[in-house]
CSV table of C-alpha atoms and ligand atoms in Angstrom, one decimal:
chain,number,residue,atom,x,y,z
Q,1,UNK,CA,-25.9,132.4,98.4
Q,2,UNK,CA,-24.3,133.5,101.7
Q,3,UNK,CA,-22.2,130.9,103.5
Q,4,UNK,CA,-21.9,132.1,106.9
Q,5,UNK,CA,-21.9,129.2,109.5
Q,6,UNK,CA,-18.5,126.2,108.5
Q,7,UNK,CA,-18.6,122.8,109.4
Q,8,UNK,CA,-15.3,120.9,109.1
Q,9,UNK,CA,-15.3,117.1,108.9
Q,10,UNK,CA,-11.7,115.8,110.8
Q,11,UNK,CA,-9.6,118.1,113.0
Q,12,UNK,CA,-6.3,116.2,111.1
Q,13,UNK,CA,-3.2,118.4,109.7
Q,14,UNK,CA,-6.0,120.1,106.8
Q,15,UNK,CA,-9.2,119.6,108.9
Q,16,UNK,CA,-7.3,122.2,111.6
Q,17,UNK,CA,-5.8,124.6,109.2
Q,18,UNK,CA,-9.5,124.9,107.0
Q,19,UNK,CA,-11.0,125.6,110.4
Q,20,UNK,CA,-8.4,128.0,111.5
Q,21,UNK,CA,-8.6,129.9,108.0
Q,22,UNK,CA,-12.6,129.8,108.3
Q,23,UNK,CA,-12.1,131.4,111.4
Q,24,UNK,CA,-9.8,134.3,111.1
Q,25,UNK,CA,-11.5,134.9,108.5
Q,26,UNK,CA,-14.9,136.2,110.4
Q,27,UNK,CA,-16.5,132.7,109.7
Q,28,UNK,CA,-18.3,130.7,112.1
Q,29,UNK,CA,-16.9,127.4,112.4
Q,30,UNK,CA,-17.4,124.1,113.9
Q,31,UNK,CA,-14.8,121.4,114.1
Q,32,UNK,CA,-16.1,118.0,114.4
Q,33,UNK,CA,-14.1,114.8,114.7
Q,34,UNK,CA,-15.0,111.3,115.9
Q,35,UNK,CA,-13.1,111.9,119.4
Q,36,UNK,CA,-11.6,114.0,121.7
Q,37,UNK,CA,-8.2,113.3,120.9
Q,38,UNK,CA,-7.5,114.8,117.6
Q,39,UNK,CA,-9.8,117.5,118.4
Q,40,UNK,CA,-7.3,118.3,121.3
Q,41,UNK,CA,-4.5,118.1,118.9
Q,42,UNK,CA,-5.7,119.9,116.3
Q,43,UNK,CA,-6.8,123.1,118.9
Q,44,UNK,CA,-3.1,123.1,119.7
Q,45,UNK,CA,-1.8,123.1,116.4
Q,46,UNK,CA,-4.3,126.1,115.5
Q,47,UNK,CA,-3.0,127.9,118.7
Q,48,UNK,CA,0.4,127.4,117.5
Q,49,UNK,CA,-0.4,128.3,113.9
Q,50,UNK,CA,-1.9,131.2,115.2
Q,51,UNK,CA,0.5,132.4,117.8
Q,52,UNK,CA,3.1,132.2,114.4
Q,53,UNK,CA,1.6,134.7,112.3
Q,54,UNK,CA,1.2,136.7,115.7
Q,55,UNK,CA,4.9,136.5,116.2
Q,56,UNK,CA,5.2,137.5,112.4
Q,57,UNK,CA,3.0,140.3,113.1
Q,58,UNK,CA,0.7,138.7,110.1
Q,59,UNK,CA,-3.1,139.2,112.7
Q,60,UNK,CA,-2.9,141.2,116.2
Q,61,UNK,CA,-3.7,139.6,119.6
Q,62,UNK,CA,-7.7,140.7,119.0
Q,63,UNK,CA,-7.7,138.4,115.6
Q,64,UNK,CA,-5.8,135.7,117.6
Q,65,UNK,CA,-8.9,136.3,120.0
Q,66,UNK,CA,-11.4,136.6,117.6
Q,67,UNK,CA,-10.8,133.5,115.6
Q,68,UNK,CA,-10.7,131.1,118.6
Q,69,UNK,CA,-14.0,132.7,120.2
Q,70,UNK,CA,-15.2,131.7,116.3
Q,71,UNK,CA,-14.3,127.9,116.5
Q,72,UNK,CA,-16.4,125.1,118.3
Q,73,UNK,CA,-15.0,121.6,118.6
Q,74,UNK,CA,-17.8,118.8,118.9
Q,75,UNK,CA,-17.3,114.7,118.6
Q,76,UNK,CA,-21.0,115.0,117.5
Q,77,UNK,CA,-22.0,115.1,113.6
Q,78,UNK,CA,-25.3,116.3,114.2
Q,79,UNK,CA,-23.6,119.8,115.1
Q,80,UNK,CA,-23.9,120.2,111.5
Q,81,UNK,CA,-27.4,120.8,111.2
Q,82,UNK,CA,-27.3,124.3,111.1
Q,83,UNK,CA,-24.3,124.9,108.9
Q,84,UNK,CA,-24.4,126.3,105.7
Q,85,UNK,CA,-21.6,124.9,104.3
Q,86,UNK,CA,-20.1,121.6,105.4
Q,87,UNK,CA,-16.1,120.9,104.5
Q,88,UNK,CA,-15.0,117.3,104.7
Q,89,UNK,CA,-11.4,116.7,105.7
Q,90,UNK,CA,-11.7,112.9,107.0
Q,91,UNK,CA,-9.3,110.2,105.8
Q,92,UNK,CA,-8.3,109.6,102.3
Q,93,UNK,CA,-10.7,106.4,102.3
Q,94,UNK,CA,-13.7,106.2,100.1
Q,95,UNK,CA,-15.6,103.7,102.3
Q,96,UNK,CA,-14.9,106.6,105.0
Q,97,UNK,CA,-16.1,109.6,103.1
Q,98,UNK,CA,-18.8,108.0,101.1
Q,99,UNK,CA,-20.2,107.2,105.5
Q,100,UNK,CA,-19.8,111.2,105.9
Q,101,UNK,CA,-21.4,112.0,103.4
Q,102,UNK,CA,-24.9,110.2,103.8
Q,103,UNK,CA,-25.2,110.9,107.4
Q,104,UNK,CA,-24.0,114.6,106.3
Q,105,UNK,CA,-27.1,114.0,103.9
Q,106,UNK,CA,-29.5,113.7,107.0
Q,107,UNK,CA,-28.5,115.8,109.3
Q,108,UNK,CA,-27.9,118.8,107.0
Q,109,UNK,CA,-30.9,121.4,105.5
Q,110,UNK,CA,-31.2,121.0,101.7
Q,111,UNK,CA,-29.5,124.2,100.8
Q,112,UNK,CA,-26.3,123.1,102.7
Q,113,UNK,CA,-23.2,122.5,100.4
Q,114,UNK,CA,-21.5,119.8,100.9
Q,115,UNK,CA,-17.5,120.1,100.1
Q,116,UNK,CA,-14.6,118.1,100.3
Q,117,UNK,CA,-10.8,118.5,100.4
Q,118,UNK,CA,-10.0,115.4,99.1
Q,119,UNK,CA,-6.5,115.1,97.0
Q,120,UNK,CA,-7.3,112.6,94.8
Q,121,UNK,CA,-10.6,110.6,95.4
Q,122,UNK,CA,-13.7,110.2,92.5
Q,123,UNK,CA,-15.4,113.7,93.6
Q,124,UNK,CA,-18.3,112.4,91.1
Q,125,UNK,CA,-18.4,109.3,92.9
Q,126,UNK,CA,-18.5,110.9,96.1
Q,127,UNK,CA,-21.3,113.2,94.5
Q,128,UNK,CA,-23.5,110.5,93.5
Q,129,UNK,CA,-23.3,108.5,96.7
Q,130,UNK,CA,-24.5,111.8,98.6
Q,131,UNK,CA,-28.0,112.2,97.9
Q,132,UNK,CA,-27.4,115.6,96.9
Q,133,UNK,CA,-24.8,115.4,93.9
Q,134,UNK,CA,-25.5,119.1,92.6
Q,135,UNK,CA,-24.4,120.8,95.8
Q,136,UNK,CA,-21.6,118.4,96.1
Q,137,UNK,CA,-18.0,120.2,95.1
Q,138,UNK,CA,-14.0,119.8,95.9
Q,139,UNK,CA,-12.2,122.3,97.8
Q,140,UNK,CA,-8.8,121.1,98.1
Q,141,UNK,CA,-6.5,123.2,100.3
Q,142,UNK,CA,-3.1,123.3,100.5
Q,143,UNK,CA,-0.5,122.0,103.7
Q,144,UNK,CA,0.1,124.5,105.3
Q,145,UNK,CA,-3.5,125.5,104.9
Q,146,UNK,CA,-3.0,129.3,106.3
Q,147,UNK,CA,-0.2,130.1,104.5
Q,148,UNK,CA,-0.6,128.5,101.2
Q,149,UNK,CA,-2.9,130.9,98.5
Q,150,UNK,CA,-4.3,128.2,96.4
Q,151,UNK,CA,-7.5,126.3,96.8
Q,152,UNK,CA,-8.2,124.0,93.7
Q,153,UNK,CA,-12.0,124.1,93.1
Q,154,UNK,CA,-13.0,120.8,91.8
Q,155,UNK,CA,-16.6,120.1,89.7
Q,156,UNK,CA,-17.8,117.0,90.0
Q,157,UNK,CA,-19.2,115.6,86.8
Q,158,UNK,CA,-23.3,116.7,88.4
Q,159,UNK,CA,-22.3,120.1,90.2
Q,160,UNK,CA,-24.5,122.7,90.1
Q,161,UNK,CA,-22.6,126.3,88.5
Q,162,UNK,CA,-24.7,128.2,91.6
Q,163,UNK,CA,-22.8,125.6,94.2
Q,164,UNK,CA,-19.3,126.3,92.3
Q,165,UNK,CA,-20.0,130.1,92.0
Q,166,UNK,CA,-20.5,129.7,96.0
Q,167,UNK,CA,-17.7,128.1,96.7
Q,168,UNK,CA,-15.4,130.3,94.5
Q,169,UNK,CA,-16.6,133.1,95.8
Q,170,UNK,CA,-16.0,131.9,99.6
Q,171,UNK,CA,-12.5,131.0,98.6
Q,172,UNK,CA,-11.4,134.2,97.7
Q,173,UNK,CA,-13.1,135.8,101.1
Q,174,UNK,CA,-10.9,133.6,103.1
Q,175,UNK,CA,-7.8,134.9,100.9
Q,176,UNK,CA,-7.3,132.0,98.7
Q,177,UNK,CA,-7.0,132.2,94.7
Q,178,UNK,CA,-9.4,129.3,93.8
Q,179,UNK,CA,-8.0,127.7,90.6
Q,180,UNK,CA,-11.2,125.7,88.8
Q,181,UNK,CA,-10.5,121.9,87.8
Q,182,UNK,CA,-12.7,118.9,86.4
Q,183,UNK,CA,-13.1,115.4,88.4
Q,184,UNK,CA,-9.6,113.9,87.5
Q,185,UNK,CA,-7.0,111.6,89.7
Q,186,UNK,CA,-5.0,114.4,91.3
Q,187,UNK,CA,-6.6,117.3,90.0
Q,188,UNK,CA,-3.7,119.9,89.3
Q,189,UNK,CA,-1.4,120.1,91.2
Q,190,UNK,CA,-1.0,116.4,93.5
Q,191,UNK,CA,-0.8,114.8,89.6
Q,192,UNK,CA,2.7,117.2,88.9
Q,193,UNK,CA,3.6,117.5,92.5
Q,194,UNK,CA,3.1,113.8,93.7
Q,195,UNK,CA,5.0,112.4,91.0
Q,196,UNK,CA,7.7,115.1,91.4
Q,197,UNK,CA,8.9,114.0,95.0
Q,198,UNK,CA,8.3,109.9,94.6
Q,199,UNK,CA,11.5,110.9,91.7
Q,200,UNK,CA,13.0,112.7,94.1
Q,201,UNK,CA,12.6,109.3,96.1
Q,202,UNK,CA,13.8,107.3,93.1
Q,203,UNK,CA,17.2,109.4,93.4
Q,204,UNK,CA,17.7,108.5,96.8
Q,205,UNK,CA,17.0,105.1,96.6
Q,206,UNK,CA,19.2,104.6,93.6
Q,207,UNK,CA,21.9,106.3,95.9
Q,208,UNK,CA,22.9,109.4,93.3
Q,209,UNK,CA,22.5,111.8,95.9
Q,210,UNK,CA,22.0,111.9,99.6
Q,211,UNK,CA,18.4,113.8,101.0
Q,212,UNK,CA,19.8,116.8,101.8
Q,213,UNK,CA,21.7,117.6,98.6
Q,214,UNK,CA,18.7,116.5,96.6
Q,215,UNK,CA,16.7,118.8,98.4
Q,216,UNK,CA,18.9,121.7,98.1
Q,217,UNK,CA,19.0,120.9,94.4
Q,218,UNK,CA,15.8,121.9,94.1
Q,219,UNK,CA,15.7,124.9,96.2
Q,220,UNK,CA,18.5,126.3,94.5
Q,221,UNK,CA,18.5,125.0,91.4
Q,222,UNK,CA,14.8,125.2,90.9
Q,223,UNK,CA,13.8,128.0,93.5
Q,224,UNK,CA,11.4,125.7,95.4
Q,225,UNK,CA,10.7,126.7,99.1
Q,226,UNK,CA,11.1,123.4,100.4
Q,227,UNK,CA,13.3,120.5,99.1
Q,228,UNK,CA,11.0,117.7,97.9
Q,229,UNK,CA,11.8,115.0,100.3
Q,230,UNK,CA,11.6,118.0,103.2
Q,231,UNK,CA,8.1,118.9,101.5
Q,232,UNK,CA,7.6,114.8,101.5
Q,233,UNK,CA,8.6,114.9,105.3
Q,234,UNK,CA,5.7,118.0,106.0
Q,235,UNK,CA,2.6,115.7,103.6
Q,236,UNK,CA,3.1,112.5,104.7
Q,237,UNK,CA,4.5,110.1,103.6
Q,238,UNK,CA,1.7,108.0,104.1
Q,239,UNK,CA,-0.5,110.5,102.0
Q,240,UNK,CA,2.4,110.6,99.3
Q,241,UNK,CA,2.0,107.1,98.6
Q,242,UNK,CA,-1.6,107.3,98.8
Q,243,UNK,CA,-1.9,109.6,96.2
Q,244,UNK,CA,0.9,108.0,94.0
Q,245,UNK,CA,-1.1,104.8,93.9
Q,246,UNK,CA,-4.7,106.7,93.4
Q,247,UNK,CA,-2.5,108.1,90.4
Q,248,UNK,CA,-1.3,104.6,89.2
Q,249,UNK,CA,-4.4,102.4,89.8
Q,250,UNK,CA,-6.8,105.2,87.8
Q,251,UNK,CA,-4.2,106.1,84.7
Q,252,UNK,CA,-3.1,102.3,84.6
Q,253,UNK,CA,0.6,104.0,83.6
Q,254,UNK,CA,3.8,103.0,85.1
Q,255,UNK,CA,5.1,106.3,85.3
Q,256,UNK,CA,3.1,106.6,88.6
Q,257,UNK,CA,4.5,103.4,90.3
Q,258,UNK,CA,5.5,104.5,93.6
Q,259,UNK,CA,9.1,104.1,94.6
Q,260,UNK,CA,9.6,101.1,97.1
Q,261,UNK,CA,11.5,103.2,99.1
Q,262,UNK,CA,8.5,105.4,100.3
Q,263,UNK,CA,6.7,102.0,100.3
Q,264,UNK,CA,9.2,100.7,102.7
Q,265,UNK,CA,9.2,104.2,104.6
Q,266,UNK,CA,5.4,103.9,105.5
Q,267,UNK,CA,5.8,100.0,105.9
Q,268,UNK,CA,8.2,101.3,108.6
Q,269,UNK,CA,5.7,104.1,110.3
Q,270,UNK,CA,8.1,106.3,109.5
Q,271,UNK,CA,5.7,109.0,108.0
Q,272,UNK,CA,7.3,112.2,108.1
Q,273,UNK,CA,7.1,115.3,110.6
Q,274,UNK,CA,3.9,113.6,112.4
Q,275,UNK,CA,5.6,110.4,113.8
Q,276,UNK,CA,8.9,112.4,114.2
Q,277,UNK,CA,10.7,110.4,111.3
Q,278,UNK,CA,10.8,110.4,107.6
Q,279,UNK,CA,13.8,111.7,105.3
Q,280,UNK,CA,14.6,113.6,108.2
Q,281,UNK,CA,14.1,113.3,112.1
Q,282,UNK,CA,12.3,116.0,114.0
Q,283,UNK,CA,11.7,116.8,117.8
Q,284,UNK,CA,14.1,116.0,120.5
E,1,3HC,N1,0.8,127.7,110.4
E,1,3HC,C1,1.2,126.4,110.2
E,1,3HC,N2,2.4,126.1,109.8
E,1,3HC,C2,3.3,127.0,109.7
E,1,3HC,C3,3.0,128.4,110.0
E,1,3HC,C4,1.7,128.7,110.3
E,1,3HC,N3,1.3,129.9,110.6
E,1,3HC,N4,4.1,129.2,109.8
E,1,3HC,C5,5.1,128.3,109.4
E,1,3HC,N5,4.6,127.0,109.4
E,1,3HC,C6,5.4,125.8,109.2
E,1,3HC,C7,6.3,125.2,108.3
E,1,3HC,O1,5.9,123.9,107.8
E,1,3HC,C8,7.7,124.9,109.0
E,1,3HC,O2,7.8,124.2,110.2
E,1,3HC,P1,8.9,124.3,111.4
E,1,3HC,O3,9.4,125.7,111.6
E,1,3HC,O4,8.2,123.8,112.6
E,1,3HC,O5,10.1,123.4,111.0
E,1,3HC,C9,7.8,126.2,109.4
E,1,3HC,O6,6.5,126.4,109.9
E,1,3HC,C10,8.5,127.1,108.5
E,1,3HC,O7,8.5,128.3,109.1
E,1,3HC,P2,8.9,129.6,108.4
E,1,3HC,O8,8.6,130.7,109.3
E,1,3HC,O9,10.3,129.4,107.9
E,1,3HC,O10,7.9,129.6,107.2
E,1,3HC,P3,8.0,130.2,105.7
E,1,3HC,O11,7.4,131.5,105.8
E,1,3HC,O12,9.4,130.2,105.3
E,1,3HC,O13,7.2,129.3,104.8
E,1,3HC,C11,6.2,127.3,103.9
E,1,3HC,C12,7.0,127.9,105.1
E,1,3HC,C13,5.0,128.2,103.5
E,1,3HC,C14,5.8,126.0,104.3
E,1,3HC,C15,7.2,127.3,102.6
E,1,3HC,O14,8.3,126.6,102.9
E,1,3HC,C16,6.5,126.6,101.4
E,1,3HC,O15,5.8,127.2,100.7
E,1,3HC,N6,6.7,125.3,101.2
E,1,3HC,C17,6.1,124.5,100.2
E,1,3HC,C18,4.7,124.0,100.7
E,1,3HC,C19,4.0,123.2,99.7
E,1,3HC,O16,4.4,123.0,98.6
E,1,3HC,N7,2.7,122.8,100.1
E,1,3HC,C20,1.9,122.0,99.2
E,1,3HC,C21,1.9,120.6,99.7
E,1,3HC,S1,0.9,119.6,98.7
E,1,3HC,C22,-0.6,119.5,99.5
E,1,3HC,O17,-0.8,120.0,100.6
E,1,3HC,C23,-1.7,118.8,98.8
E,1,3HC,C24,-2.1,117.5,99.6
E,1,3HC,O18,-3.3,117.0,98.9
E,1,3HC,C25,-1.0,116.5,99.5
C-alpha cells in the first residue's frame, strides 16, 4: 500500500512538526486546523524549523523550497478526501478526537488510514468509535518532531497487520525508527518519561534542589540532553499533567499522582515555553 498524499489533523507544536517531516520528506501534505490562526502559527514555526536545519546545513535552500511548495494549509476537513493517509494531532480530549474521527470517517475513501499521535488516549477506543477500527493505528511522534528518531507505533486492540505494516514502513521513509507498542496508558515512553519529570517536580517542590541544579543533575549525571524540568518547559506543562493523570486514573496507582506543584503551575497558565513561563522564563 503506497501512502503518498498526508493529511494532518491540528497545526499545534506536533501537528506542524508531522507536517513539516511529511513534507521534506517528498510527501504531499495538507495541514488542516479549525482556523486561521494556528494554521498561521504553525507555518511560522515550520519556516523557523526549517530555516534551523538550513543554518545547520542539515537540507539545502531547494529542500527548504521543496517542502513548503509540498504543504497546503486549509480550515476545511473535507480537504481530506483525497488523502491517503490521515494523521490526527488535535487536543488531547477524547470527546475532541472521537468528533475527528467520524467526520474523518465520511469524508475519507475506504482505503484511507486513519492515524493518530495521541500520547496517552484508549487508541482501541478511538478505533471503535471510527467506523473503520482495522485501519485505525497510533503514530506518536516525538517534540521536537524533526529532530527526534523515534515514532512509537501503537496497535489498537482491532488493527489490521496490512495498516501497521503501512504505517511502519512510512515511518522509516520519513527517517524515523518506528518502535511497535500494544494499546496501553502511555505506551513506552510517556509511562517512564512522564513520571520521570513530575519527580523531578516533586524535588523542587519539596525544596531539595533549585530547577536549574536538578536539571543539570540529570544532564550530567545521567547524560540527558535536556534537564527534566527544561524538557517539562519544551512539552507543556499542561500536556505533562495531562498525561500524568491519564496514567493515574487508568493504573488506579498512586505512584502516578501528579505533583501539586505542576498542578498549581497549569492552574497558574504558566505552561512552559508556549506562554513564555514555566520552570523557566523565555522571550524578552
Ligand atoms: N525544529 C524544531 N525545534 C528545534 C529545531 C528544529 N529544526 N532545532 C532545534 N530546535 C529546538 C529546541 O527545542 C531548542 O530551542 P531554543 O534554541 O529556541 O531554546 C533548541 O531548538 C535547541 O537548539 P539546539 O540547536 O541546541 O538543538 P540540539 O541539536 O542541541 O537538540 C534537542 C535539541 C533535540 C531538543 C535535544 O535537546 C533533545 O533531544 N532533548 C530531549 C527532547 C525529548 O526528550 N523529547 C521528547 C519529549 S516527550 C514527547 O514529545 C511525547 C509527548 O507525547 C509528550
Amino acid at each position: 500500500m503506497t501512502l503518498q498524499n498526508i493529511g494532518v489533523i491540528g497545526a499545534g507544536t506536533m501537528g506542524n512538526g508531522i507536517a513539516q517531516t511529511c513534507a521534506l520528506c517528498g510527501f504531499d501534505v495538507v495541514m488542516q486546523d479549525i482556523a486561521q490562526a494556528p494554521l498561521d502559527n504553525g507555518m511560522k514555526t515550520i519556516q523557523k524549523s526549517l530555516d534551523r536545519l538550513v543554518g545547520k546545513e542539515k537540507i539545502s535552500t531547494a529542500d527548504y523550497e521543496a517542502a513548503l511548495a509540498r504543504l497546503k494549509t486549509t480550515t476545511d476537513i473535507n480537504a481530506m478526501e483525497d488523502r491517503d493517509l490521515v494523521i490526527e494531532a488535535a487536543s488531547e480530549n477524547i470527546e475532541i478526537k472521537l468528533g475527528v474521527f467520524t467526520q474523518l470517517n465520511k469524508i475519507c475513501p475506504d482505503s484511507t488510514i486513519l492515524a493518530t499521535n495521541t500520547s496517552s488516549l484508549s487508541l482501541t477506543r478511538i478505533a471503535a468509535a471510527s467506523g473503520r477500527a482495522d485501519r485505525v493505528v497510533g503514530m506518536h511522534f516525538f517534540n521536537p518532531v524533526p529532530l527526534m528518531a523515534l515514532v512509537e507505533v501503537i496497535r489498537a486492540l482491532q488493527t489490521s497487520d496490512k495498516t501497521y505494516n503501512a504505517i511502519e514502513t512510512l515511518a522509516n521513509s520519513l527517517g524515523k525508527t518506528p518502535v511497535s507498542v500494544k494499546d496501553s496508558p502511555g505506551f513506552v515512553v510517556n509511562r517512564m518519561l512522564v513520571p520521570m519529570i513530575n519527580e523531578a517536580v516533586f524535588i523542587l517542590y519539596e525544596g531539595l534542589a533549585q530547577a536549574e541544579d536538578i536539571d543539570a543533575a540529570m544532564k550530567l549525571g545521567a547524560a540527558h540532553p535536556m534537564g527534566p524540568l527544561a524538557l517539562a518547559d519544551m512539552i507543556g506543562l499542561d500536556v505533562c499533567l495531562w498525561v500524568m493523570n491519564v496514567l493515574h486514573e487508568e493504573f488506579g496507582d498512586s505512584k502516578f499522582r501528579p505533583c501539586p506543584l505542576l498542578k498549581q503551575m497549569v492552574d497558574a497558565g504558566y505552561l512552559g515555553r508556549k506562554t513564555g513561563r514555566g520552570f523557566y522564563q523565555y522571550g524578552g
